[in-house]
mmCIF file of C-alpha atoms and ligand atoms in Angstrom:
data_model
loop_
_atom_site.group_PDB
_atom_site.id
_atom_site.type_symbol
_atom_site.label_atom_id
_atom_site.label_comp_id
_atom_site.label_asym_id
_atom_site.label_seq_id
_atom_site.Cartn_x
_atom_site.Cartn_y
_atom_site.Cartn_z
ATOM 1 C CA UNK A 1 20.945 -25.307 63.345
ATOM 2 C CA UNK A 2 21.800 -25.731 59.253
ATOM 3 C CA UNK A 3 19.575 -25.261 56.443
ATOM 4 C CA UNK A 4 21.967 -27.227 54.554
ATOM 5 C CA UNK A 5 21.420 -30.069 53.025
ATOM 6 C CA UNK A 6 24.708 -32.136 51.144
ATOM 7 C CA UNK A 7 26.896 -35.117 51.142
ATOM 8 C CA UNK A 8 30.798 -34.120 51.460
ATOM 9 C CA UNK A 9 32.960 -37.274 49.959
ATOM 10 C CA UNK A 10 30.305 -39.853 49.977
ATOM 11 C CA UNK A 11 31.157 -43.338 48.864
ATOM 12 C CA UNK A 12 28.477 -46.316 48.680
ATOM 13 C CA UNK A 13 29.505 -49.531 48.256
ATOM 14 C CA UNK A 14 27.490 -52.674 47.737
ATOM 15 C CA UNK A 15 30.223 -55.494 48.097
ATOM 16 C CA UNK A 16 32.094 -55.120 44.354
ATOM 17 C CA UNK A 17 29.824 -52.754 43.134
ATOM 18 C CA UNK A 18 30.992 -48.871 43.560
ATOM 19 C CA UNK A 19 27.407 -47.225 43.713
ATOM 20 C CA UNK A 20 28.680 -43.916 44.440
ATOM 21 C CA UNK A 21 32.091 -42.974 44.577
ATOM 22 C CA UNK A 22 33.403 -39.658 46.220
ATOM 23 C CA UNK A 23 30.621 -37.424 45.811
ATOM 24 C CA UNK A 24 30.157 -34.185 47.083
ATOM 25 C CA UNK A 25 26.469 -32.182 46.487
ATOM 26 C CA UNK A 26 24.969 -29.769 48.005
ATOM 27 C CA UNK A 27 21.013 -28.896 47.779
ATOM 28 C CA UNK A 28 19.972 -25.497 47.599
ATOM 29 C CA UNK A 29 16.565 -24.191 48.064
ATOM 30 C CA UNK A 30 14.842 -21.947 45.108
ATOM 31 C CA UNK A 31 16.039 -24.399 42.472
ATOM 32 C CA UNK A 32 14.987 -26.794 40.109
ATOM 33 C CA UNK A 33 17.850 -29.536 40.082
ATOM 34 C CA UNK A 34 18.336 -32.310 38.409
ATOM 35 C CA UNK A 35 20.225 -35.144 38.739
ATOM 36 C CA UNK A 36 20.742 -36.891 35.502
ATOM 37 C CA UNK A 37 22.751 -39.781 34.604
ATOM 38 C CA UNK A 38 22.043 -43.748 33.034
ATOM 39 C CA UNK A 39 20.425 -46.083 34.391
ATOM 40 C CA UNK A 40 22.717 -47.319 37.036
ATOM 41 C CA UNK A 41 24.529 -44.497 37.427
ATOM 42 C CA UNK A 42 24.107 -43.753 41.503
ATOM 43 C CA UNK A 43 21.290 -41.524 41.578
ATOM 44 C CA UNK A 44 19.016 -43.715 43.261
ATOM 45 C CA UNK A 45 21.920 -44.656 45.975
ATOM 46 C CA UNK A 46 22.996 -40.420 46.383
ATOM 47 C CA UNK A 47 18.828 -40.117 46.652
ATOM 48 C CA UNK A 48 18.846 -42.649 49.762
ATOM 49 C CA UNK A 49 21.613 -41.804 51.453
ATOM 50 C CA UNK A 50 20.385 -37.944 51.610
ATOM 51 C CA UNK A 51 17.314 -39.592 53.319
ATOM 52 C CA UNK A 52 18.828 -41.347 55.731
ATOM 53 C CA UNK A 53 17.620 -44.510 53.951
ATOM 54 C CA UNK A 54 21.126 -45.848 52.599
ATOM 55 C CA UNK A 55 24.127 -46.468 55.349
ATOM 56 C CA UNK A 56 27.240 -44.336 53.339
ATOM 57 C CA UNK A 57 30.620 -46.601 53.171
ATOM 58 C CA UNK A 58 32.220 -43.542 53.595
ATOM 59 C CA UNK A 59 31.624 -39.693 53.878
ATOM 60 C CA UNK A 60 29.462 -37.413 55.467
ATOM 61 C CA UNK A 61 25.925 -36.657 55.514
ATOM 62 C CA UNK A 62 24.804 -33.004 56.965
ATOM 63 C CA UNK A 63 21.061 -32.715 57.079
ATOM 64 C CA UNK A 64 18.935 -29.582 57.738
ATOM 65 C CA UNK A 65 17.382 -28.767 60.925
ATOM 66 C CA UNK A 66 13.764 -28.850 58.920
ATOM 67 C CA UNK A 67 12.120 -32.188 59.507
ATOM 68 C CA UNK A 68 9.990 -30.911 56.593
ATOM 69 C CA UNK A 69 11.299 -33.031 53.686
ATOM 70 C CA UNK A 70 9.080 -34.414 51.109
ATOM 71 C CA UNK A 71 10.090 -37.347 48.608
ATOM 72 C CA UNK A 72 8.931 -39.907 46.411
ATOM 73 C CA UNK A 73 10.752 -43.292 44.579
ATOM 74 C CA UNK A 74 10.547 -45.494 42.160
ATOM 75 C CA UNK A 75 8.310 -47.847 43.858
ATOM 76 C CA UNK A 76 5.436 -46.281 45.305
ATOM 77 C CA UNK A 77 5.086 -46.102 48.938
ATOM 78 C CA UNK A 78 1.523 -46.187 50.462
ATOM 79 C CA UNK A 79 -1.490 -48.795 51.717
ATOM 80 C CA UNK A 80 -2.506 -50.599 49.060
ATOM 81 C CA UNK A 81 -5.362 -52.300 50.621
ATOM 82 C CA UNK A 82 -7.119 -48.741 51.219
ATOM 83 C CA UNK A 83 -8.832 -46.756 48.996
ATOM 84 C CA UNK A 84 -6.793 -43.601 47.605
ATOM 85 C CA UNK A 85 -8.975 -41.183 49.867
ATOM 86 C CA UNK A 86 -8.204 -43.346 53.155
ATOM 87 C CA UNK A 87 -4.512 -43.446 51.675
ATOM 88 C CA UNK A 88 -4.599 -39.571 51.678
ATOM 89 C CA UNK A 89 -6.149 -39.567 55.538
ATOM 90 C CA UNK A 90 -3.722 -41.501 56.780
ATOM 91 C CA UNK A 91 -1.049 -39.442 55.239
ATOM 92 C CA UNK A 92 -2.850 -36.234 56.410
ATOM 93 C CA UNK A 93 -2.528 -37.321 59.674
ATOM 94 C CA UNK A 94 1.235 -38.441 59.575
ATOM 95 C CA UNK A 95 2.174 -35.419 57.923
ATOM 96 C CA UNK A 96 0.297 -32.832 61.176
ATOM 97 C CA UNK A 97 -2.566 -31.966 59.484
ATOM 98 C CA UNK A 98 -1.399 -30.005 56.802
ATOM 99 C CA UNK A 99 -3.122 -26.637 55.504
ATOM 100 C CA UNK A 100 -6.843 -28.091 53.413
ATOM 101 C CA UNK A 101 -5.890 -25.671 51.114
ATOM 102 C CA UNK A 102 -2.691 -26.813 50.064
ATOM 103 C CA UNK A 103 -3.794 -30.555 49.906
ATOM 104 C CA UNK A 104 -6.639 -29.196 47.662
ATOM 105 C CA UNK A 105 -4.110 -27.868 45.437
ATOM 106 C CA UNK A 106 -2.097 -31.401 45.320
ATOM 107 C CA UNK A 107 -4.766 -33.423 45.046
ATOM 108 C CA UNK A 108 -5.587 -31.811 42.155
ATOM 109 C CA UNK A 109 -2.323 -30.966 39.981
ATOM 110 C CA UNK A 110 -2.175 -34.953 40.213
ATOM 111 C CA UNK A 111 -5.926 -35.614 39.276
ATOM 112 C CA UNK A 112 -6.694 -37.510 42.262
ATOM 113 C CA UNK A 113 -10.222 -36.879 42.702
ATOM 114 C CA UNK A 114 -10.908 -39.096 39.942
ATOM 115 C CA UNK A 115 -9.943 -42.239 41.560
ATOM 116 C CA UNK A 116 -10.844 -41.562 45.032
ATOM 117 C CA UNK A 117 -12.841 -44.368 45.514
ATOM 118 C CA UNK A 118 -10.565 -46.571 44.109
ATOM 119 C CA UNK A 119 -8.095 -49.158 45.962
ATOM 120 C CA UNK A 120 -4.586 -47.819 45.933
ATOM 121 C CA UNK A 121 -3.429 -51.213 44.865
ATOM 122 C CA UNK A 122 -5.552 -51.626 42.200
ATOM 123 C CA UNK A 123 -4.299 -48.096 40.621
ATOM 124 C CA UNK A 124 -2.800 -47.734 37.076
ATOM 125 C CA UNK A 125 0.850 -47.240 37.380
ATOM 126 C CA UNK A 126 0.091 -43.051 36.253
ATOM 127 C CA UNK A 127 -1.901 -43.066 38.992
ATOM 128 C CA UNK A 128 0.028 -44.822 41.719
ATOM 129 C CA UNK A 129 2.922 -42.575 40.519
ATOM 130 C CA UNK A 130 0.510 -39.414 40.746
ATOM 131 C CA UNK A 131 -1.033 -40.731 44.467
ATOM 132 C CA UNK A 132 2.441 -41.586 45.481
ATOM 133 C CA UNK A 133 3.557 -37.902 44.662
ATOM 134 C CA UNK A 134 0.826 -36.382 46.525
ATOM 135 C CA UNK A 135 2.024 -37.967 49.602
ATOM 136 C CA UNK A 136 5.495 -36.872 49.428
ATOM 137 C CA UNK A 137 4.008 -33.152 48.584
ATOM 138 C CA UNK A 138 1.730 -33.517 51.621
ATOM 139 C CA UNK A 139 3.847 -31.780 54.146
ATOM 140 C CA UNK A 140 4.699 -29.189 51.871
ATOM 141 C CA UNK A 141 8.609 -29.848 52.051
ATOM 142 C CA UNK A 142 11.283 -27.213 52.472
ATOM 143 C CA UNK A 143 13.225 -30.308 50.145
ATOM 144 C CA UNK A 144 11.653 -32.315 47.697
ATOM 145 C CA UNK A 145 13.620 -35.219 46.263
ATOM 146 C CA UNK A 146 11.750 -37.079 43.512
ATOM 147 C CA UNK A 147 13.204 -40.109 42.105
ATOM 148 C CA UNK A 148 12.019 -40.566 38.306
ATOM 149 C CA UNK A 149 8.946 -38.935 39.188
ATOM 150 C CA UNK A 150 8.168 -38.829 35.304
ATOM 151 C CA UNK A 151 8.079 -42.449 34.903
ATOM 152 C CA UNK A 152 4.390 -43.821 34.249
ATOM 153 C CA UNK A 153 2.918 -40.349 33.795
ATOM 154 C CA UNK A 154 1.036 -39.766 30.995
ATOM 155 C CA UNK A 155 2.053 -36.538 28.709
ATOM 156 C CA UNK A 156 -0.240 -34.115 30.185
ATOM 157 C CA UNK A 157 0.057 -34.875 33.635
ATOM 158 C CA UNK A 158 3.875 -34.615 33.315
ATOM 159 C CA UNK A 159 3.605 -31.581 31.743
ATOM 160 C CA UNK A 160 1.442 -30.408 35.197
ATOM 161 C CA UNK A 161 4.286 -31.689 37.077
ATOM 162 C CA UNK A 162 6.856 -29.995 35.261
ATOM 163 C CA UNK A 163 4.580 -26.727 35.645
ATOM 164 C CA UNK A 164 3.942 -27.275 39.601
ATOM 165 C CA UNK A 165 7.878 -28.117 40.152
ATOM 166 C CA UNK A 166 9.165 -24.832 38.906
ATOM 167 C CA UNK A 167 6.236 -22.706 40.740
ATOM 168 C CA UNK A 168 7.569 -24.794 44.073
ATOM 169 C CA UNK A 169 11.380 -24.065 43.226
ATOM 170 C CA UNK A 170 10.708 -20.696 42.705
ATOM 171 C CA UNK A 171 8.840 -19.789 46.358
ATOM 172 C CA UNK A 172 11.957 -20.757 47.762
ATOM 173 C CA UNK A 173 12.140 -24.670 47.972
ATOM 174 C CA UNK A 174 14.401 -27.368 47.278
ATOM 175 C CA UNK A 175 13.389 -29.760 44.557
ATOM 176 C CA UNK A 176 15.669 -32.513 43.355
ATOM 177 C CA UNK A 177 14.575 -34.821 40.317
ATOM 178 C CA UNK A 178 16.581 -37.810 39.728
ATOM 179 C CA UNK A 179 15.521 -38.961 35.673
ATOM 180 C CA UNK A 180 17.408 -40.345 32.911
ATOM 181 C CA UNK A 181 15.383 -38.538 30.818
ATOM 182 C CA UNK A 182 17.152 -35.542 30.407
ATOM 183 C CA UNK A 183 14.655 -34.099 27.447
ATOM 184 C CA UNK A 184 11.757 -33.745 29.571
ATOM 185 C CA UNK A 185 13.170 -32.192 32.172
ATOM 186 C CA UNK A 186 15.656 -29.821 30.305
ATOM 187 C CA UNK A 187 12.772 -26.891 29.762
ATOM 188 C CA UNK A 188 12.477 -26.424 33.204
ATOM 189 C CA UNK A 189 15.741 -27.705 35.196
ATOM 190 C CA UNK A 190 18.143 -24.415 36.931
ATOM 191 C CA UNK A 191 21.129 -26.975 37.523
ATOM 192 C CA UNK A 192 22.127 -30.250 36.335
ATOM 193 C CA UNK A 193 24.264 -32.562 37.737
ATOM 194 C CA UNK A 194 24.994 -35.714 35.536
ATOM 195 C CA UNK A 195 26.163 -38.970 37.501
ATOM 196 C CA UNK A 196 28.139 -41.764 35.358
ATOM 197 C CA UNK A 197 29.067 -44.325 37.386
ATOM 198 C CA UNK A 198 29.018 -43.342 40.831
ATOM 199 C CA UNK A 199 30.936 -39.857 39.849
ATOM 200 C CA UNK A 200 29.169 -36.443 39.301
ATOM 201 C CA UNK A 201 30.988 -35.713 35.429
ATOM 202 C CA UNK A 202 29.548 -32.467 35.316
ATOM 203 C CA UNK A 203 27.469 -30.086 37.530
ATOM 204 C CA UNK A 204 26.295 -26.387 36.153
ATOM 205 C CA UNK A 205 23.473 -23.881 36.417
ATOM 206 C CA UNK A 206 21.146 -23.178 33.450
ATOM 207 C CA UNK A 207 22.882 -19.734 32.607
ATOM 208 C CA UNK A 208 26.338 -21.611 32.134
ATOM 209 C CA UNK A 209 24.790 -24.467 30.148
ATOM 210 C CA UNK A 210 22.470 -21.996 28.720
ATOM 211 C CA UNK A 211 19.204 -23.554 26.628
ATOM 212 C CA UNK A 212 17.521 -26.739 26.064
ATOM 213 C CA UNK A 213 19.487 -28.168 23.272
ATOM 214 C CA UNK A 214 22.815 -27.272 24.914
ATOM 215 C CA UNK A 215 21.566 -29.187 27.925
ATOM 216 C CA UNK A 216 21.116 -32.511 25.727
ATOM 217 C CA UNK A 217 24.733 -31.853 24.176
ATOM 218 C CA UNK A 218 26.226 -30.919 27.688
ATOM 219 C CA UNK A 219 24.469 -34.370 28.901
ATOM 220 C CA UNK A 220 25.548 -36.217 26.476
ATOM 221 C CA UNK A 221 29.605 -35.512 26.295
ATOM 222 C CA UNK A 222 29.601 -35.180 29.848
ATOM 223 C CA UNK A 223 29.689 -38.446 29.985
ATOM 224 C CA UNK A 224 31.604 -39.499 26.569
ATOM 225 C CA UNK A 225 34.238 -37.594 28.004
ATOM 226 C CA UNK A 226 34.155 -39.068 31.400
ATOM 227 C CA UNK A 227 36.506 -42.018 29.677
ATOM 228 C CA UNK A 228 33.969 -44.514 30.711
ATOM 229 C CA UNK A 229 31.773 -46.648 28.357
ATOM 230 C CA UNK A 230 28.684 -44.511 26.622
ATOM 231 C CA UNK A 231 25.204 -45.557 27.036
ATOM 232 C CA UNK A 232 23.222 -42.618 26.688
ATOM 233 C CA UNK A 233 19.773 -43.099 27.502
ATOM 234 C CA UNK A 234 18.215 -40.437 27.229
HETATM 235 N N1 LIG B 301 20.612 -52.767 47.178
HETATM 236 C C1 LIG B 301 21.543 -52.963 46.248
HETATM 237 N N2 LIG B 301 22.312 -54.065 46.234
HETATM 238 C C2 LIG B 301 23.273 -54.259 45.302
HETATM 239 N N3 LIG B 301 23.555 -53.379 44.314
HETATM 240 C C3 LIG B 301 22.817 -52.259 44.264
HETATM 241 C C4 LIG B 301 21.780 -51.984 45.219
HETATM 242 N N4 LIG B 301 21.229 -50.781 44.911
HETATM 243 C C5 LIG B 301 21.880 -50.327 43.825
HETATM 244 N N5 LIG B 301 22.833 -51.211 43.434
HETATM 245 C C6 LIG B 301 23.765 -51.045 42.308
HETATM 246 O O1 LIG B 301 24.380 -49.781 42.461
HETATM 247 C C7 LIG B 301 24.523 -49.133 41.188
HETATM 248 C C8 LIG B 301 23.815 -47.787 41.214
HETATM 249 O O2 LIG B 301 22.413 -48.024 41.310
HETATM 250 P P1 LIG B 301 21.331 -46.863 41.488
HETATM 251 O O3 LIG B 301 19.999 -47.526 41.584
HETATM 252 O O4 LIG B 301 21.755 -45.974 42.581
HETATM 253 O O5 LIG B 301 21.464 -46.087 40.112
HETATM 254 P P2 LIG B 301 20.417 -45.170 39.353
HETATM 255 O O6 LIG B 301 21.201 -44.147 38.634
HETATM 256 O O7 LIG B 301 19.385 -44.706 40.314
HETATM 257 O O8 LIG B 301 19.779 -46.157 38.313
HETATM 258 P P3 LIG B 301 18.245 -46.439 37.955
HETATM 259 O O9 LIG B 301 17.752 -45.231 37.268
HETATM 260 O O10 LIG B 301 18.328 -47.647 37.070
HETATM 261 O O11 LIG B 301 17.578 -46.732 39.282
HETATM 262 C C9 LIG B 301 23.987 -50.107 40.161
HETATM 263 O O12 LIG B 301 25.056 -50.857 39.647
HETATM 264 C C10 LIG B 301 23.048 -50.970 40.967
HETATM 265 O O13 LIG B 301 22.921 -52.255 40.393
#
């Protein structure tokens, strides 16, 4: 039985296109992490293929023994013909009945009771990004992998996000953010890897990269210097 949780020499392919290209990353629980990089850059692809959602061209996937393993994408992922309480039911149920408590808790560090009645697929985009979280958290994961989780929310509901991720790193969980918005998530990231097309350019822990306007430098000519065109996006 393994706790851990990495790719070892993944390539992804999608015909000409080199999605990811001989990766190796492991996830480690207590930590914030973030995986940074332009649009395009592979994070979505690395994201899936930890999942079990994207066939690898080439490598290796080891997954943990834990079944418990939360995550959320870009496009939500729930009924949009129910209302956001039925949504959460359902969920409920999928995910064993997890603790009342702890759904409590979710439900409202994404402001959900507001828009209970409401039909998930007539949600803002804030709020289908902010129900779509709370399913992923439902199950309280041993490893959370968000991908651009920030997109769509509003200032102070990122803010809660930000606030809830570290509290959830730090009782011993995995939590992986893919984002191209490094600025956001520098105050509260403990490693950062930066993808640049298909290749991790750089990958270090908050006390080697040491401070939030270090990490937007680091970010930055990690991938000038990766020899490969600059577009910087955040
Ligand atoms: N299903 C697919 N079919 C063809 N090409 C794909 C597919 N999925 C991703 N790609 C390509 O693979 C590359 C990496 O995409 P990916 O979505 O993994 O990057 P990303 O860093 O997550 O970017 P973004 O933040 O824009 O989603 C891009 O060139 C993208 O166009």
């Amino acid at each position: 039985m393994t706790e851990r949780f990495a790719v070892e020499n993944l390539t992804k392919d999608y015909g000409p296109v080199v999605a990811v290209d001989g990766v190796d990353l492991s996830i480690e629980p207590g930590v914030v992490h973030c995986l940074a990089g332009p649009n395009g850059s592979g994070k979505s692809t690395l994201l899936g293929v930890l999942l079990g959602l994207v066939r690898p061209t080439e490598g290796r996937v080891v997954r943990p023994a834990s079944d418990r393993i939360g995550a959320s994408f870009q496009e939500p992922a729930f009924y949009d013909d129910l209302t956001v309480r039925e949504n959460l039911d359902v969920f409920r149920a999928l995910a064993g009945d997890p603790d009342i408590e702890w759904v409590k808790e979710v439900v409202e560090v994404f402001k959900l009771s507001r828009v209970f009645h409401r039909r998930a697929g007539e949600l803002s985009g804030g709020y289908s990004k902010q129900l779509d979280l709370t399913l992923g958290l439902l199950k309280s994961p041993d490893f959370l992998l968000l991908d651009e989780p920030l997109a769509d929310l509003d200032d102070v509901t990122r803010e809660s996000l930000l606030e809830f991720l570290e509290g959830y790193a730090a009782e011993g969980n995995a939590v992986v953010v893919s984002s191209h918005r490094i600025d956001a998530l520098a105050p509260v990231l403990d490693r950062l890897t930066v993808m640049h097309e298909g290749e991790i350019v750089l990958d270090g822990r908050r006390e080697e990269i040491d401070g939030t306007e270090t990490i937007r430098r680091v970010y930055r000519e990690a991938i000038a210097e990766s020899g490969k065109e600059t577009e910087t996006s955040g």
